[in-house]
Amino acid sequence: MDRLTAVERALRRSAPHALIEAVRDALADHYAADSVELLMADYAMTILQPVNALPETTTPVPAHTGALGRAFGSQEPFVETDAQNHRSTAHLPVTVRGDRIGVLSVRLPADACGPATVCELAEAAEVLAHEIVVAGRDTDLYLQARRADRLTLAAEMQWQLLPGCASSRPEYDIGAQLEPAYAIHGDNFDWSASADQLTLTVTNGMGEGIQAALLTNLAVNALRNARRAGLSLADQACLADQAVYGHFQGACHLSVLLLRFDLGTGDVEIIDAGSPRMWRMRDGRPEPIELDAQLPLGMSEDTPYSTEHFRVRPGDRLLFVSDGVYNTASPTGERYSERALTRAMTSTRLLPPSQVPRAVLKELSGYRGPIDTDDDAMIVCLDWRGRD
């Protein structure tokens, strides 16, 4: 049995709360590692926190600067060498199918840290990432490690509802982010892929706090229920509309963009039922996509929905934004306009989708200035490659 297989076996046999100890012992035994540390990204994706105690007892590091930030941002291993002590530290991305979880830092003798070893350690970090996701069903340790601050109850509900913050397949890359990360209440995104289709929903529930979170939870789970029953896109919207109206009787409603991509052809069905907006960058030129607006889910009883069609091409980038983005006002009262969104898309065109939402939201924060936000802001970015 080779040493990488031994590390994988140790992780799979470990108790959910003991993954760190398991990977530390396995790497010490098989790679002569004398220090192993796991750092996880917080909900805002701004810091990395060590996973060895409760967050308030740890010292976080920036997620986008330094050696750790370099590995986290580039999603490639980065090696530091201390020639005086003859030690090397490999910083390895901990990622599940494009969703960035954190960084695993492994210190070992410099002469044992060759390219082949770094490659094996990177694979071990990927195995660790998958085990962390599975362990989340049985322990709160890794969710606690993500918290730089206390989540509101509404935010707790929303983050538990999300599929992740990124996803990657040969046909596409998706990145998404919500702000304020620790007090989000109504905005949400969801995706699911099969062998031939990708379904993506971008939602914006009205209201604040628990009421908005309950509304969004009901609608998202109704959409999932309809999708998993194999219903058409229009029927998914109708079922969710009936569920929301049946519970709230029109007092609350939810805006949604609902899309289904054919992974083989790039054909897209779409329903625009509310305020989230879609932009496309093609051949370096950003532009808004105008759609036929239909009623939000739950606004009236038995609303019929119909689909529109368009096609994405390899190289296209789609950006989805909530009203908390384009309605943001500057200190002088000027709205974050189409011009500002065009500038943001152009300035972030070279970033991967996993980094675009944070970059746009950071620019939005600078545009807003010191004014506290009173609405959720959501960015979802999708890069389309398609199939040969």
mmCIF file of C-alpha atoms in Angstrom:
data_model
loop_
_atom_site.group_PDB
_atom_site.id
_atom_site.type_symbol
_atom_site.label_atom_id
_atom_site.label_comp_id
_atom_site.label_asym_id
_atom_site.label_seq_id
_atom_site.Cartn_x
_atom_site.Cartn_y
_atom_site.Cartn_z
ATOM 1 C CA MET A 1 0.000 0.000 0.000
ATOM 2 C CA ASP A 2 1.488 3.363 -1.042
ATOM 3 C CA ARG A 3 1.617 6.265 1.392
ATOM 4 C CA LEU A 4 -1.096 8.390 -0.247
ATOM 5 C CA THR A 5 -3.498 5.448 -0.046
ATOM 6 C CA ALA A 6 -2.553 5.063 3.616
ATOM 7 C CA VAL A 7 -3.449 8.704 4.294
ATOM 8 C CA GLU A 8 -6.785 8.311 2.474
ATOM 9 C CA ARG A 9 -7.596 5.195 4.489
ATOM 10 C CA ALA A 10 -6.741 6.943 7.757
ATOM 11 C CA LEU A 11 -9.082 9.830 6.911
ATOM 12 C CA ARG A 12 -11.954 7.566 5.931
ATOM 13 C CA ARG A 13 -11.611 5.575 9.142
ATOM 14 C CA SER A 14 -11.434 8.674 11.318
ATOM 15 C CA ALA A 15 -14.261 9.923 13.512
ATOM 16 C CA PRO A 16 -15.882 13.052 11.968
ATOM 17 C CA HIS A 17 -14.550 15.397 14.667
ATOM 18 C CA ALA A 18 -11.036 13.896 14.519
ATOM 19 C CA LEU A 19 -10.068 14.477 10.887
ATOM 20 C CA ILE A 20 -7.350 16.960 11.810
ATOM 21 C CA GLU A 21 -5.694 14.539 14.207
ATOM 22 C CA ALA A 22 -5.999 11.755 11.645
ATOM 23 C CA VAL A 23 -4.377 13.694 8.810
ATOM 24 C CA ARG A 24 -1.697 15.046 11.167
ATOM 25 C CA ASP A 25 -0.734 11.553 12.352
ATOM 26 C CA ALA A 26 -0.862 10.045 8.863
ATOM 27 C CA LEU A 27 1.315 12.748 7.309
ATOM 28 C CA ALA A 28 3.803 12.468 10.172
ATOM 29 C CA ASP A 29 4.049 8.706 9.718
ATOM 30 C CA HIS A 30 4.253 8.594 5.922
ATOM 31 C CA TYR A 31 5.740 11.983 4.916
ATOM 32 C CA ALA A 32 7.822 12.896 7.989
ATOM 33 C CA ALA A 33 5.685 16.010 8.517
ATOM 34 C CA ASP A 34 6.420 17.759 11.809
ATOM 35 C CA SER A 35 3.570 20.280 11.576
ATOM 36 C CA VAL A 36 0.121 20.049 9.962
ATOM 37 C CA GLU A 37 -2.492 22.797 10.213
ATOM 38 C CA LEU A 38 -5.907 23.193 8.602
ATOM 39 C CA LEU A 39 -7.266 26.709 8.100
ATOM 40 C CA MET A 40 -10.819 27.248 6.890
ATOM 41 C CA ALA A 41 -12.279 30.245 5.065
ATOM 42 C CA ASP A 42 -14.929 32.198 6.936
ATOM 43 C CA TYR A 43 -18.395 32.892 5.520
ATOM 44 C CA ALA A 44 -17.299 36.245 4.102
ATOM 45 C CA MET A 45 -14.271 34.587 2.406
ATOM 46 C CA THR A 46 -11.942 37.223 3.846
ATOM 47 C CA ILE A 47 -9.957 35.307 6.482
ATOM 48 C CA LEU A 48 -8.600 31.813 7.137
ATOM 49 C CA GLN A 49 -9.060 30.427 10.646
ATOM 50 C CA PRO A 50 -7.103 27.509 12.195
ATOM 51 C CA VAL A 51 -9.240 24.494 13.025
ATOM 52 C CA ASN A 52 -8.044 23.352 16.424
ATOM 53 C CA ALA A 53 -10.257 25.208 18.869
ATOM 54 C CA LEU A 54 -13.249 27.503 18.931
ATOM 55 C CA PRO A 55 -12.822 30.546 16.622
ATOM 56 C CA GLU A 56 -12.548 33.060 19.479
ATOM 57 C CA THR A 57 -9.345 31.351 20.668
ATOM 58 C CA THR A 58 -7.613 31.308 17.264
ATOM 59 C CA THR A 59 -5.654 33.876 15.303
ATOM 60 C CA PRO A 60 -7.017 34.236 11.748
ATOM 61 C CA VAL A 61 -4.906 35.231 8.741
ATOM 62 C CA PRO A 62 -5.966 37.122 5.592
ATOM 63 C CA ALA A 63 -7.433 34.858 2.905
ATOM 64 C CA HIS A 64 -6.019 36.789 -0.052
ATOM 65 C CA THR A 65 -2.494 37.829 0.947
ATOM 66 C CA GLY A 66 0.676 36.026 1.963
ATOM 67 C CA ALA A 67 1.627 32.432 1.272
ATOM 68 C CA LEU A 68 -1.667 31.022 2.537
ATOM 69 C CA GLY A 69 -3.664 33.525 0.507
ATOM 70 C CA ARG A 70 -1.647 32.677 -2.567
ATOM 71 C CA ALA A 71 -2.557 28.985 -2.305
ATOM 72 C CA PHE A 72 -6.191 29.809 -1.499
ATOM 73 C CA GLY A 73 -6.587 32.318 -4.319
ATOM 74 C CA SER A 74 -4.728 30.473 -7.075
ATOM 75 C CA GLN A 75 -5.989 27.034 -6.022
ATOM 76 C CA GLU A 76 -2.489 25.708 -6.598
ATOM 77 C CA PRO A 77 0.037 24.408 -4.042
ATOM 78 C CA PHE A 78 2.558 26.991 -2.876
ATOM 79 C CA VAL A 79 5.804 25.942 -1.163
ATOM 80 C CA GLU A 80 7.890 28.048 1.226
ATOM 81 C CA THR A 81 11.416 26.907 2.070
ATOM 82 C CA ASP A 82 13.380 27.787 5.214
ATOM 83 C CA ALA A 83 16.954 27.109 4.080
ATOM 84 C CA GLN A 84 18.398 27.785 7.522
ATOM 85 C CA ASN A 85 16.314 25.081 9.204
ATOM 86 C CA HIS A 86 16.147 22.810 6.132
ATOM 87 C CA ARG A 87 12.361 22.784 6.273
ATOM 88 C CA SER A 88 9.707 23.400 3.626
ATOM 89 C CA THR A 89 6.049 24.253 4.177
ATOM 90 C CA ALA A 90 3.559 23.240 1.491
ATOM 91 C CA HIS A 91 0.318 25.256 1.484
ATOM 92 C CA LEU A 92 -2.340 23.155 -0.234
ATOM 93 C CA PRO A 93 -5.861 24.187 -1.328
ATOM 94 C CA VAL A 94 -8.650 22.255 0.403
ATOM 95 C CA THR A 95 -11.375 22.259 -2.237
ATOM 96 C CA VAL A 96 -14.386 20.150 -3.258
ATOM 97 C CA ARG A 97 -15.326 20.370 -6.941
ATOM 98 C CA GLY A 98 -14.406 24.029 -7.131
ATOM 99 C CA ASP A 99 -15.861 25.014 -3.744
ATOM 100 C CA ARG A 100 -12.985 26.490 -1.731
ATOM 101 C CA ILE A 101 -12.977 25.360 1.895
ATOM 102 C CA GLY A 102 -9.541 26.402 3.107
ATOM 103 C CA VAL A 103 -5.831 25.590 3.112
ATOM 104 C CA LEU A 104 -3.810 22.703 4.563
ATOM 105 C CA SER A 105 -0.278 23.708 5.614
ATOM 106 C CA VAL A 106 2.248 20.868 5.927
ATOM 107 C CA ARG A 107 5.831 21.382 7.143
ATOM 108 C CA LEU A 108 8.383 18.669 6.381
ATOM 109 C CA PRO A 109 12.101 18.275 5.633
ATOM 110 C CA ALA A 110 13.129 20.307 2.591
ATOM 111 C CA ASP A 111 14.814 17.351 0.897
ATOM 112 C CA ALA A 112 11.536 15.381 1.176
ATOM 113 C CA CYS A 113 9.403 18.098 -0.433
ATOM 114 C CA GLY A 114 9.937 17.390 -4.107
ATOM 115 C CA PRO A 115 7.340 17.956 -6.857
ATOM 116 C CA ALA A 116 6.018 14.396 -6.644
ATOM 117 C CA THR A 117 5.527 14.718 -2.888
ATOM 118 C CA VAL A 118 3.767 18.082 -3.241
ATOM 119 C CA CYS A 119 1.452 16.517 -5.827
ATOM 120 C CA GLU A 120 0.600 13.683 -3.428
ATOM 121 C CA LEU A 121 0.003 16.117 -0.575
ATOM 122 C CA ALA A 122 -2.324 18.134 -2.800
ATOM 123 C CA GLU A 123 -4.340 14.984 -3.452
ATOM 124 C CA ALA A 124 -4.438 14.269 0.265
ATOM 125 C CA ALA A 125 -5.794 17.795 0.857
ATOM 126 C CA GLU A 126 -8.535 17.137 -1.701
ATOM 127 C CA VAL A 127 -9.476 13.891 0.065
ATOM 128 C CA LEU A 128 -9.574 15.827 3.341
ATOM 129 C CA ALA A 129 -11.941 18.353 1.748
ATOM 130 C CA HIS A 130 -14.390 15.624 0.749
ATOM 131 C CA GLU A 131 -14.238 14.104 4.228
ATOM 132 C CA ILE A 132 -14.937 17.502 5.818
ATOM 133 C CA VAL A 133 -18.093 17.865 3.724
ATOM 134 C CA VAL A 134 -19.285 14.410 4.755
ATOM 135 C CA ALA A 135 -18.327 15.006 8.407
ATOM 136 C CA GLY A 136 -20.537 18.105 8.467
ATOM 137 C CA ARG A 137 -23.537 15.785 8.869
ATOM 138 C CA ASP A 138 -22.251 14.613 12.258
ATOM 139 C CA THR A 139 -20.256 17.452 13.837
ATOM 140 C CA ASP A 140 -20.377 21.256 14.098
ATOM 141 C CA LEU A 141 -16.604 21.598 14.399
ATOM 142 C CA TYR A 142 -15.949 22.686 10.817
ATOM 143 C CA LEU A 143 -18.957 25.009 10.643
ATOM 144 C CA GLN A 144 -17.833 26.675 13.865
ATOM 145 C CA ALA A 145 -14.364 27.164 12.394
ATOM 146 C CA ARG A 146 -15.848 29.207 9.542
ATOM 147 C CA ARG A 147 -17.298 31.858 11.852
ATOM 148 C CA ALA A 148 -15.449 35.076 12.450
ATOM 149 C CA ASP A 149 -18.585 36.434 14.110
ATOM 150 C CA ARG A 150 -21.922 35.126 15.281
ATOM 151 C CA LEU A 151 -24.492 34.427 12.571
ATOM 152 C CA THR A 152 -27.999 35.778 12.947
ATOM 153 C CA LEU A 153 -30.642 33.056 13.026
ATOM 154 C CA ALA A 154 -31.851 34.109 9.560
ATOM 155 C CA ALA A 155 -28.292 33.865 8.210
ATOM 156 C CA GLU A 156 -27.898 30.415 9.814
ATOM 157 C CA MET A 157 -30.986 29.254 7.941
ATOM 158 C CA GLN A 158 -29.810 30.728 4.649
ATOM 159 C CA TRP A 159 -26.265 29.305 4.751
ATOM 160 C CA GLN A 160 -27.615 25.846 5.587
ATOM 161 C CA LEU A 161 -29.819 26.112 2.501
ATOM 162 C CA LEU A 162 -26.999 26.900 0.060
ATOM 163 C CA PRO A 163 -25.308 24.228 -2.102
ATOM 164 C CA GLY A 164 -21.873 25.850 -1.586
ATOM 165 C CA CYS A 165 -20.119 28.967 -2.839
ATOM 166 C CA ALA A 166 -18.643 27.503 -6.023
ATOM 167 C CA SER A 167 -18.947 24.553 -8.359
ATOM 168 C CA SER A 168 -16.799 23.354 -11.226
ATOM 169 C CA ARG A 169 -17.338 20.917 -14.090
ATOM 170 C CA PRO A 170 -15.711 20.633 -17.502
ATOM 171 C CA GLU A 171 -18.643 22.541 -19.030
ATOM 172 C CA TYR A 172 -18.807 25.455 -16.558
ATOM 173 C CA ASP A 173 -17.522 27.188 -13.414
ATOM 174 C CA ILE A 174 -19.812 28.894 -10.899
ATOM 175 C CA GLY A 175 -18.917 31.253 -8.053
ATOM 176 C CA ALA A 176 -21.348 33.002 -5.698
ATOM 177 C CA GLN A 177 -21.366 35.129 -2.550
ATOM 178 C CA LEU A 178 -23.876 36.785 -0.224
ATOM 179 C CA GLU A 179 -23.418 39.936 1.857
ATOM 180 C CA PRO A 180 -23.688 40.811 4.672
ATOM 181 C CA ALA A 181 -22.428 37.266 5.187
ATOM 182 C CA TYR A 182 -23.283 37.106 8.900
ATOM 183 C CA ALA A 183 -26.681 38.810 8.678
ATOM 184 C CA ILE A 184 -28.132 37.705 5.323
ATOM 185 C CA HIS A 185 -31.875 37.056 5.342
ATOM 186 C CA GLY A 186 -33.699 36.866 1.978
ATOM 187 C CA ASP A 187 -31.321 36.324 -0.951
ATOM 188 C CA ASN A 188 -30.321 32.837 -2.033
ATOM 189 C CA PHE A 189 -28.901 30.798 -4.897
ATOM 190 C CA ASP A 190 -29.150 27.123 -5.751
ATOM 191 C CA TRP A 191 -27.879 24.793 -8.436
ATOM 192 C CA SER A 192 -28.038 21.153 -9.418
ATOM 193 C CA ALA A 193 -26.439 19.296 -12.329
ATOM 194 C CA SER A 194 -27.165 15.974 -14.001
ATOM 195 C CA ALA A 195 -25.325 14.280 -16.847
ATOM 196 C CA ASP A 196 -26.850 16.633 -19.414
ATOM 197 C CA GLN A 197 -28.409 19.600 -17.593
ATOM 198 C CA LEU A 198 -27.614 22.345 -15.099
ATOM 199 C CA THR A 199 -30.458 24.027 -13.209
ATOM 200 C CA LEU A 200 -29.654 27.359 -11.557
ATOM 201 C CA THR A 201 -31.947 29.526 -9.441
ATOM 202 C CA VAL A 202 -31.265 33.014 -8.083
ATOM 203 C CA THR A 203 -33.842 34.195 -5.544
ATOM 204 C CA ASN A 204 -34.637 37.353 -3.613
ATOM 205 C CA GLY A 205 -37.230 37.046 -0.831
ATOM 206 C CA MET A 206 -39.013 40.136 0.394
ATOM 207 C CA GLY A 207 -38.869 41.270 4.006
ATOM 208 C CA GLU A 208 -36.220 41.046 6.686
ATOM 209 C CA GLY A 209 -34.961 38.668 9.321
ATOM 210 C CA ILE A 210 -36.671 35.360 10.077
ATOM 211 C CA GLN A 211 -39.697 36.170 7.898
ATOM 212 C CA ALA A 212 -37.521 36.557 4.797
ATOM 213 C CA ALA A 213 -35.521 33.422 5.639
ATOM 214 C CA LEU A 214 -38.695 31.355 6.121
ATOM 215 C CA LEU A 215 -40.091 32.618 2.824
ATOM 216 C CA THR A 216 -36.901 31.764 0.940
ATOM 217 C CA ASN A 217 -36.620 28.336 2.598
ATOM 218 C CA LEU A 218 -40.170 27.471 1.577
ATOM 219 C CA ALA A 219 -39.681 28.606 -2.026
ATOM 220 C CA VAL A 220 -36.274 26.970 -2.538
ATOM 221 C CA ASN A 221 -37.445 23.656 -1.130
ATOM 222 C CA ALA A 222 -40.602 23.807 -3.260
ATOM 223 C CA LEU A 223 -38.443 24.390 -6.356
ATOM 224 C CA ARG A 224 -36.182 21.479 -5.365
ATOM 225 C CA ASN A 225 -39.185 19.241 -4.787
ATOM 226 C CA ALA A 226 -40.562 20.034 -8.248
ATOM 227 C CA ARG A 227 -37.138 19.662 -9.908
ATOM 228 C CA ARG A 228 -36.525 16.279 -8.284
ATOM 229 C CA ALA A 229 -39.967 15.141 -9.461
ATOM 230 C CA GLY A 230 -38.805 15.738 -13.047
ATOM 231 C CA LEU A 231 -41.195 18.609 -13.773
ATOM 232 C CA SER A 232 -40.614 21.144 -16.527
ATOM 233 C CA LEU A 233 -39.120 24.524 -15.687
ATOM 234 C CA ALA A 234 -42.518 26.250 -15.990
ATOM 235 C CA ASP A 235 -44.146 23.643 -13.737
ATOM 236 C CA GLN A 236 -41.367 24.082 -11.174
ATOM 237 C CA ALA A 237 -42.179 27.784 -11.005
ATOM 238 C CA CYS A 238 -45.912 27.082 -10.784
ATOM 239 C CA LEU A 239 -45.533 24.572 -7.941
ATOM 240 C CA ALA A 240 -43.307 26.926 -5.946
ATOM 241 C CA ASP A 241 -45.718 29.800 -6.639
ATOM 242 C CA GLN A 242 -48.614 27.730 -5.271
ATOM 243 C CA ALA A 243 -46.620 26.729 -2.191
ATOM 244 C CA VAL A 244 -45.715 30.327 -1.351
ATOM 245 C CA TYR A 245 -49.187 31.686 -2.042
ATOM 246 C CA GLY A 246 -50.835 28.831 -0.135
ATOM 247 C CA HIS A 247 -48.848 29.697 2.980
ATOM 248 C CA PHE A 248 -48.667 33.501 2.826
ATOM 249 C CA GLN A 249 -51.854 34.252 0.829
ATOM 250 C CA GLY A 250 -50.111 36.990 -1.168
ATOM 251 C CA ALA A 251 -48.769 38.847 1.876
ATOM 252 C CA CYS A 252 -45.196 37.829 0.936
ATOM 253 C CA HIS A 253 -43.657 37.003 -2.398
ATOM 254 C CA LEU A 254 -40.294 35.996 -3.778
ATOM 255 C CA SER A 255 -38.460 37.087 -6.927
ATOM 256 C CA VAL A 256 -36.551 34.452 -8.858
ATOM 257 C CA LEU A 257 -34.544 33.825 -11.984
ATOM 258 C CA LEU A 258 -34.889 30.158 -12.931
ATOM 259 C CA LEU A 259 -32.579 28.725 -15.605
ATOM 260 C CA ARG A 260 -31.932 25.301 -17.109
ATOM 261 C CA PHE A 261 -28.845 24.785 -19.290
ATOM 262 C CA ASP A 262 -28.361 21.986 -21.800
ATOM 263 C CA LEU A 263 -24.732 20.999 -21.197
ATOM 264 C CA GLY A 264 -24.345 19.583 -24.684
ATOM 265 C CA THR A 265 -25.714 22.457 -26.784
ATOM 266 C CA GLY A 266 -25.663 25.544 -24.555
ATOM 267 C CA ASP A 267 -29.410 26.040 -25.039
ATOM 268 C CA VAL A 268 -30.989 27.722 -22.013
ATOM 269 C CA GLU A 269 -34.570 27.878 -20.774
ATOM 270 C CA ILE A 270 -35.216 30.795 -18.446
ATOM 271 C CA ILE A 271 -38.058 32.259 -16.399
ATOM 272 C CA ASP A 272 -37.751 35.810 -15.103
ATOM 273 C CA ALA A 273 -40.118 36.155 -12.156
ATOM 274 C CA GLY A 274 -38.911 39.228 -10.345
ATOM 275 C CA SER A 275 -35.977 41.426 -9.506
ATOM 276 C CA PRO A 276 -32.670 39.471 -9.928
ATOM 277 C CA ARG A 277 -30.999 40.577 -13.161
ATOM 278 C CA MET A 278 -28.668 38.863 -15.580
ATOM 279 C CA TRP A 279 -25.710 40.279 -17.470
ATOM 280 C CA ARG A 280 -23.557 38.640 -20.112
ATOM 281 C CA MET A 281 -19.974 39.273 -21.125
ATOM 282 C CA ARG A 282 -19.273 38.057 -24.651
ATOM 283 C CA ASP A 283 -16.118 38.844 -26.596
ATOM 284 C CA GLY A 284 -15.082 41.233 -23.833
ATOM 285 C CA ARG A 285 -18.271 43.300 -23.992
ATOM 286 C CA PRO A 286 -20.671 43.303 -20.995
ATOM 287 C CA GLU A 287 -24.375 43.841 -21.604
ATOM 288 C CA PRO A 288 -27.637 43.341 -19.692
ATOM 289 C CA ILE A 289 -29.947 40.555 -20.891
ATOM 290 C CA GLU A 290 -33.492 41.836 -21.241
ATOM 291 C CA LEU A 291 -36.211 39.295 -20.421
ATOM 292 C CA ASP A 292 -40.013 39.260 -20.234
ATOM 293 C CA ALA A 293 -40.805 40.029 -16.603
ATOM 294 C CA GLN A 294 -43.387 37.753 -14.976
ATOM 295 C CA LEU A 295 -44.989 37.934 -11.531
ATOM 296 C CA PRO A 296 -42.888 36.973 -8.500
ATOM 297 C CA LEU A 297 -43.682 33.650 -6.831
ATOM 298 C CA GLY A 298 -46.595 33.831 -4.412
ATOM 299 C CA MET A 299 -47.913 37.243 -5.446
ATOM 300 C CA SER A 300 -51.248 35.908 -6.753
ATOM 301 C CA GLU A 301 -53.039 32.586 -6.935
ATOM 302 C CA ASP A 302 -52.364 30.142 -9.807
ATOM 303 C CA THR A 303 -49.998 32.375 -11.765
ATOM 304 C CA PRO A 304 -49.029 30.787 -15.126
ATOM 305 C CA TYR A 305 -45.346 30.883 -16.093
ATOM 306 C CA SER A 306 -43.727 30.497 -19.502
ATOM 307 C CA THR A 307 -40.119 29.972 -20.518
ATOM 308 C CA GLU A 308 -37.887 32.002 -22.796
ATOM 309 C CA HIS A 309 -34.901 30.632 -24.675
ATOM 310 C CA PHE A 310 -31.398 31.793 -25.518
ATOM 311 C CA ARG A 311 -28.026 30.154 -26.081
ATOM 312 C CA VAL A 312 -24.681 30.527 -24.345
ATOM 313 C CA ARG A 313 -21.446 30.144 -26.261
ATOM 314 C CA PRO A 314 -18.075 28.853 -25.052
ATOM 315 C CA GLY A 315 -16.287 31.805 -23.449
ATOM 316 C CA ASP A 316 -19.472 33.540 -22.278
ATOM 317 C CA ARG A 317 -19.646 34.860 -18.730
ATOM 318 C CA LEU A 318 -23.029 35.356 -17.045
ATOM 319 C CA LEU A 319 -23.397 37.564 -13.973
ATOM 320 C CA PHE A 320 -26.531 37.501 -11.810
ATOM 321 C CA VAL A 321 -27.126 40.348 -9.350
ATOM 322 C CA SER A 322 -29.835 41.040 -6.784
ATOM 323 C CA ASP A 323 -31.516 44.372 -6.180
ATOM 324 C CA GLY A 324 -29.257 44.852 -3.175
ATOM 325 C CA VAL A 325 -26.477 45.410 -5.723
ATOM 326 C CA TYR A 326 -28.004 47.610 -8.390
ATOM 327 C CA ASN A 327 -30.124 49.614 -5.911
ATOM 328 C CA THR A 328 -27.170 50.457 -3.662
ATOM 329 C CA ALA A 329 -26.732 54.210 -3.300
ATOM 330 C CA SER A 330 -23.542 56.213 -2.907
ATOM 331 C CA PRO A 331 -23.185 58.768 -0.064
ATOM 332 C CA THR A 332 -24.565 61.357 -2.508
ATOM 333 C CA GLY A 333 -27.625 59.218 -3.286
ATOM 334 C CA GLU A 334 -26.528 58.027 -6.743
ATOM 335 C CA ARG A 335 -27.597 54.448 -7.547
ATOM 336 C CA TYR A 336 -25.116 51.735 -8.495
ATOM 337 C CA SER A 337 -25.992 52.007 -12.152
ATOM 338 C CA GLU A 338 -25.494 49.934 -15.276
ATOM 339 C CA ARG A 339 -22.326 51.919 -15.920
ATOM 340 C CA ALA A 340 -20.884 50.803 -12.576
ATOM 341 C CA LEU A 341 -21.823 47.156 -13.226
ATOM 342 C CA THR A 342 -20.246 47.349 -16.677
ATOM 343 C CA ARG A 343 -17.070 48.701 -15.142
ATOM 344 C CA ALA A 344 -17.067 45.984 -12.465
ATOM 345 C CA MET A 345 -17.515 43.197 -15.028
ATOM 346 C CA THR A 346 -14.732 44.587 -17.168
ATOM 347 C CA SER A 347 -12.303 45.008 -14.275
ATOM 348 C CA THR A 348 -12.892 41.424 -13.058
ATOM 349 C CA ARG A 349 -12.896 39.735 -16.464
ATOM 350 C CA LEU A 350 -9.577 37.933 -15.824
ATOM 351 C CA LEU A 351 -10.587 36.552 -12.415
ATOM 352 C CA PRO A 352 -12.046 33.048 -12.073
ATOM 353 C CA PRO A 353 -15.760 32.924 -11.173
ATOM 354 C CA SER A 354 -14.980 31.881 -7.586
ATOM 355 C CA GLN A 355 -13.266 35.255 -7.024
ATOM 356 C CA VAL A 356 -15.533 37.532 -9.061
ATOM 357 C CA PRO A 357 -18.399 37.880 -6.521
ATOM 358 C CA ARG A 358 -16.071 38.980 -3.723
ATOM 359 C CA ALA A 359 -14.307 41.474 -6.024
ATOM 360 C CA VAL A 360 -17.590 43.019 -7.200
ATOM 361 C CA LEU A 361 -18.997 43.171 -3.659
ATOM 362 C CA LYS A 362 -15.792 44.810 -2.450
ATOM 363 C CA GLU A 363 -16.167 47.487 -5.144
ATOM 364 C CA LEU A 364 -19.825 47.855 -4.151
ATOM 365 C CA SER A 365 -18.793 48.443 -0.530
ATOM 366 C CA GLY A 366 -16.395 51.164 -1.655
ATOM 367 C CA TYR A 367 -19.144 52.737 -3.765
ATOM 368 C CA ARG A 368 -21.553 52.717 -0.806
ATOM 369 C CA GLY A 369 -19.023 54.234 1.553
ATOM 370 C CA PRO A 370 -19.494 54.186 5.340
ATOM 371 C CA ILE A 371 -23.289 53.846 5.034
ATOM 372 C CA ASP A 372 -24.617 50.611 6.555
ATOM 373 C CA THR A 373 -26.458 48.431 4.062
ATOM 374 C CA ASP A 374 -30.154 47.739 4.679
ATOM 375 C CA ASP A 375 -30.515 45.031 2.006
ATOM 376 C CA ASP A 376 -28.884 41.771 1.005
ATOM 377 C CA ALA A 377 -26.437 41.820 -1.892
ATOM 378 C CA MET A 378 -25.871 38.716 -3.989
ATOM 379 C CA ILE A 379 -23.551 38.005 -6.913
ATOM 380 C CA VAL A 380 -23.490 34.773 -8.917
ATOM 381 C CA CYS A 381 -20.949 34.363 -11.731
ATOM 382 C CA LEU A 382 -20.995 31.556 -14.321
ATOM 383 C CA ASP A 383 -18.321 30.921 -16.959
ATOM 384 C CA TRP A 384 -19.491 28.685 -19.792
ATOM 385 C CA ARG A 385 -17.106 26.367 -21.640
ATOM 386 C CA GLY A 386 -19.576 23.841 -23.013
ATOM 387 C CA ARG A 387 -18.589 20.575 -24.627
ATOM 388 C CA ASP A 388 -16.524 19.867 -27.699
#
